Coordinates of C-alpha atoms in Angstrom, one line a residue:
M512 CA 84.7 99.8 -12.5
S513 CA 87.1 97.2 -14.2
G514 CA 86.4 95.1 -17.1
G515 CA 86.7 91.9 -14.8
E516 CA 84.0 93.1 -12.3
A517 CA 81.7 94.1 -15.3
A518 CA 82.4 90.6 -16.5
Q519 CA 81.3 89.0 -13.3
K520 CA 78.2 90.9 -12.9
A521 CA 76.9 90.4 -16.3
A522 CA 77.5 86.3 -16.1
P523 CA 74.9 84.6 -14.0
E524 CA 75.7 83.0 -10.7
E525 CA 77.3 79.7 -10.8
G526 CA 74.4 76.9 -9.7
R527 CA 71.4 79.1 -9.5
A528 CA 68.4 79.0 -11.9
P529 CA 67.7 82.2 -14.1
E530 CA 65.0 83.8 -12.4
N531 CA 61.4 84.5 -13.9
E532 CA 62.5 81.9 -16.8
G533 CA 59.2 80.8 -18.3
P534 CA 58.6 77.6 -20.2
P535 CA 60.2 76.6 -23.3
E536 CA 59.2 78.2 -26.6
D537 CA 58.0 74.8 -27.8
G538 CA 55.4 74.3 -24.9
R539 CA 56.8 70.7 -24.0
V540 CA 56.8 70.1 -20.0
P541 CA 60.2 69.0 -19.2
P542 CA 60.5 65.4 -17.9
A543 CA 59.9 64.7 -14.0
P544 CA 63.0 64.2 -12.2
G545 CA 63.8 60.7 -11.1
G546 CA 64.3 59.2 -7.5
L547 CA 61.2 58.3 -5.3
R548 CA 58.6 59.9 -7.6
A549 CA 59.6 57.3 -10.6
L550 CA 59.7 54.5 -8.1
A551 CA 56.3 55.5 -6.8
D552 CA 54.7 55.7 -10.3
L553 CA 56.2 52.0 -10.8
L554 CA 54.7 50.3 -7.6
R555 CA 51.1 52.0 -8.3
P556 CA 48.7 48.9 -9.2
R557 CA 47.4 48.9 -12.4
V558 CA 44.2 46.2 -12.9
S559 CA 42.7 45.6 -16.2
P560 CA 39.3 43.8 -16.8
G561 CA 41.2 40.7 -18.5
Q562 CA 43.2 40.8 -15.2
L563 CA 40.1 40.1 -13.3
V564 CA 38.5 37.5 -15.2
G565 CA 42.1 35.8 -15.4
G566 CA 42.1 35.6 -11.5
L567 CA 38.4 34.4 -11.2
L568 CA 39.2 31.6 -13.7
C569 CA 42.5 30.7 -11.4
L570 CA 40.0 30.6 -8.7
V571 CA 37.6 28.2 -10.2
L572 CA 40.4 26.2 -11.4
G573 CA 41.8 25.9 -7.8
F574 CA 38.4 24.7 -6.5
A575 CA 37.9 22.0 -9.3
V576 CA 41.4 20.7 -8.6
A577 CA 40.9 20.4 -4.7
A578 CA 37.7 18.4 -5.6
Q579 CA 39.5 16.1 -7.9
V580 CA 42.1 15.4 -5.1
R581 CA 39.6 14.5 -2.7
S582 CA 37.7 12.2 -4.9
T583 CA 41.1 10.5 -6.1
E584 CA 41.7 10.1 -2.5
R585 CA 38.6 8.2 -1.8
D586 CA 39.1 6.2 -5.2
T587 CA 42.6 4.8 -4.0
T588 CA 41.3 2.3 -1.9
F589 CA 41.1 -0.4 -4.8
A590 CA 44.0 1.4 -7.0
T591 CA 46.5 0.7 -3.8
A592 CA 45.2 -2.6 -2.9
R593 CA 47.3 -5.7 -3.6
Q594 CA 46.4 -8.3 -6.2
D595 CA 45.5 -11.0 -3.8
E596 CA 43.4 -8.4 -1.8
L597 CA 41.6 -7.5 -5.1
V598 CA 40.8 -11.2 -5.9
G599 CA 39.7 -12.0 -2.3
T600 CA 37.4 -9.0 -2.7
L601 CA 35.9 -10.1 -6.3
A602 CA 35.4 -13.7 -5.0
D603 CA 33.4 -12.4 -1.7
L604 CA 31.5 -10.2 -4.2
G605 CA 30.7 -13.1 -6.3
Q606 CA 29.4 -15.4 -3.4
R607 CA 27.4 -12.6 -2.0
S608 CA 26.0 -12.1 -5.4
E609 CA 25.1 -15.9 -5.6
R610 CA 23.5 -15.9 -2.3
L611 CA 21.5 -13.2 -3.3
R612 CA 20.3 -15.3 -6.6
G613 CA 19.7 -18.0 -4.5
D614 CA 17.5 -15.9 -2.1
L615 CA 15.6 -14.5 -5.0
R616 CA 14.8 -18.2 -6.4
D617 CA 13.6 -18.9 -3.0
L618 CA 11.3 -16.0 -2.9
E619 CA 9.9 -16.8 -6.3
E620 CA 9.2 -20.6 -5.4
T621 CA 7.5 -19.3 -2.3
K622 CA 5.4 -16.7 -3.9
A623 CA 4.3 -19.4 -6.5
R624 CA 3.4 -21.7 -3.7
L625 CA 1.6 -19.3 -1.9
E626 CA -0.3 -18.4 -5.2
R627 CA -1.2 -21.9 -5.8
D628 CA -2.3 -22.5 -2.2
A629 CA -4.2 -19.3 -2.3
E630 CA -6.2 -20.1 -5.7
G631 CA -6.8 -23.8 -4.2
G632 CA -7.8 -22.1 -1.0
T633 CA -10.6 -19.8 -2.7
A634 CA -11.6 -22.6 -4.9
L635 CA -12.4 -24.7 -1.5
E636 CA -13.8 -21.9 0.4
E637 CA -16.1 -21.4 -2.8
A638 CA -17.0 -25.0 -2.8
R639 CA -17.9 -25.1 0.6
E640 CA -20.1 -21.9 0.3
R641 CA -21.9 -23.5 -2.6
A642 CA -22.4 -26.6 -0.7
T643 CA -23.5 -25.0 2.3
T644 CA -26.2 -22.8 0.1
Y645 CA -27.4 -26.0 -1.8
G646 CA -27.8 -27.7 2.0
L647 CA -29.7 -24.8 3.1
L648 CA -31.9 -24.9 0.2
A649 CA -32.2 -28.6 0.2
G650 CA -33.0 -28.6 3.9
T651 CA -30.3 -31.0 4.7
L652 CA -28.3 -28.5 7.0
P653 CA -29.5 -26.9 10.1
A654 CA -29.5 -23.0 10.1
E655 CA -29.8 -19.8 12.1
G656 CA -30.2 -16.4 11.6
P657 CA -32.7 -13.3 12.2
G658 CA -36.4 -14.2 11.1
I659 CA -40.1 -14.6 12.7
E660 CA -42.0 -16.9 14.6
L661 CA -45.4 -17.2 13.0
R662 CA -48.0 -19.0 15.4
I663 CA -51.4 -20.0 14.3
D664 CA -54.0 -20.9 17.0
D665 CA -57.2 -22.6 15.7
P666 CA -59.6 -23.4 18.6
G667 CA -62.4 -23.6 15.8
R668 CA -60.4 -26.0 13.7
G669 CA -61.2 -23.9 10.8
V670 CA -57.6 -24.0 9.6
K671 CA -57.0 -26.4 6.6
A672 CA -54.0 -27.6 4.4
L673 CA -54.6 -24.8 1.8
N674 CA -54.2 -22.1 4.5
L675 CA -51.0 -23.6 5.5
L676 CA -49.8 -23.7 2.3
D677 CA -50.7 -20.1 1.6
A678 CA -48.7 -19.2 4.8
L679 CA -45.7 -21.1 3.2
E680 CA -46.0 -19.3 -0.2
E681 CA -46.3 -15.9 1.6
L682 CA -43.0 -16.5 3.6
R683 CA -41.4 -17.8 0.3
D684 CA -42.4 -14.8 -1.5
A685 CA -41.4 -12.1 1.3
G686 CA -37.9 -13.9 1.1
A687 CA -37.4 -16.5 3.6
E688 CA -34.4 -18.7 3.0
V689 CA -35.1 -21.3 5.7
I690 CA -38.7 -22.5 6.8
Q691 CA -39.6 -25.2 9.6
V692 CA -43.2 -25.8 10.2
G693 CA -43.7 -28.0 13.2
D694 CA -41.1 -30.4 13.4
V695 CA -40.9 -30.7 9.5
R696 CA -38.1 -28.9 7.4
V697 CA -39.5 -27.3 4.4
G698 CA -38.3 -28.3 1.3
V699 CA -38.8 -27.7 -2.5
D700 CA -41.6 -30.5 -2.7
T701 CA -43.2 -29.9 0.4
H702 CA -46.9 -30.4 0.7
F703 CA -49.8 -30.3 2.6
L704 CA -53.0 -32.9 3.0
D705 CA -56.0 -32.4 5.5
D706 CA -56.4 -35.0 8.2
R707 CA -59.2 -35.7 10.6
D708 CA -56.8 -35.0 13.4
G709 CA -55.2 -31.8 11.9
V710 CA -53.0 -31.3 9.0
R711 CA -50.1 -33.5 7.4
A712 CA -46.8 -31.8 6.0
D713 CA -44.7 -34.4 3.7
G714 CA -46.8 -37.0 5.5
R715 CA -46.2 -35.9 8.9
L716 CA -49.0 -35.0 11.0
L717 CA -49.2 -31.2 12.3
T718 CA -51.7 -30.1 15.1
A719 CA -52.5 -26.8 16.5
P720 CA -51.0 -24.2 17.2
Y721 CA -49.4 -24.6 14.0
R722 CA -45.6 -23.1 14.4
F723 CA -43.7 -21.5 11.7
L724 CA -40.1 -20.5 12.0
A725 CA -38.8 -18.5 9.1
I726 CA -35.1 -16.9 8.5
G727 CA -34.8 -14.1 6.5
D728 CA -35.5 -10.1 7.0
P729 CA -38.1 -9.8 9.8
H730 CA -39.7 -6.4 8.6
T731 CA -40.2 -7.8 5.1
M732 CA -41.9 -10.7 6.2
T733 CA -43.9 -9.3 8.9
T734 CA -45.4 -6.5 6.3
A735 CA -46.2 -9.3 3.5
L736 CA -48.0 -11.3 5.9
N737 CA -50.1 -8.4 7.4
I738 CA -51.1 -6.8 4.0
P739 CA -54.7 -5.9 3.8
G740 CA -56.9 -9.0 2.5
G741 CA -53.5 -11.2 2.9
L742 CA -52.8 -14.2 5.0
V743 CA -53.7 -12.8 8.4
R744 CA -56.8 -11.5 7.7
T745 CA -57.7 -14.6 5.9
L746 CA -56.9 -17.0 8.8
E747 CA -58.6 -14.8 11.2
G748 CA -61.7 -14.9 9.0
A749 CA -61.3 -18.9 9.6
G750 CA -61.5 -18.4 13.2
A751 CA -57.8 -18.4 14.0
R752 CA -55.8 -16.4 16.3
V753 CA -52.4 -15.1 14.3
L754 CA -49.4 -14.1 16.5
I755 CA -46.2 -13.0 14.5
T756 CA -42.7 -12.6 16.6
R757 CA -39.9 -10.8 15.2
R758 CA -36.6 -12.5 16.6
A759 CA -32.9 -11.9 16.1
K760 CA -32.1 -15.3 16.0
V761 CA -34.2 -18.1 14.7
A762 CA -32.9 -21.6 15.0
V763 CA -34.1 -24.2 12.5
G764 CA -32.9 -27.5 13.6
A765 CA -35.1 -30.0 11.7
V766 CA -33.4 -31.3 8.5
R767 CA -34.5 -33.3 5.4
S768 CA -32.7 -36.6 4.5
P769 CA -30.5 -36.4 1.8

């Protein structure tokens, strides 16, 4: 073998990596080759928490800006109006305000008038009620209402003025509001006197059967007249016959002179 051939065999082939070549003695990994692998590493997304928060803030800000824009668009009606239009609008609003103030004044005056009328009407109604009450008590007004009819037959002429006065007092005590005996309207000063032809009430002659009309509670008056030892028993003891009739409506037409 010549010296040239030995040199060729000893030298490694050009362009081929030596076989069974181990890692470097210092243990470092050699850098990755360039090209597509380096480009892929650059394009790989890297997201941090700070970037997420920033994106969320940008989204919220976008919504706020959009809402503000819509609000601004609504408020541009007067902002873009001409001066004469604004003056006309202001004048119209002033006229409306004045009309409303006038309507308010009218309503307040109407309310005050109605209150005065109501007070006057109430006072007038109360006065009328008092006049009616006084007229009924004084016997100057006719009356009607529920009550009873008390009929006293006296075939033996045993009924006296005192018996009719007792009947009147019993009816009053039982709550009778209006009383008529015969054709005489009973008043606060009504009195009875015996007469040879019967009994006189306030100077007017009454003859049997004696008839009382009384307005009040029918049950109360009937019970009061029928109590044991009361008016009915006393009249029956004098030979009279007593009939009490309850009525839903009793009309008292007799009146006294004012």
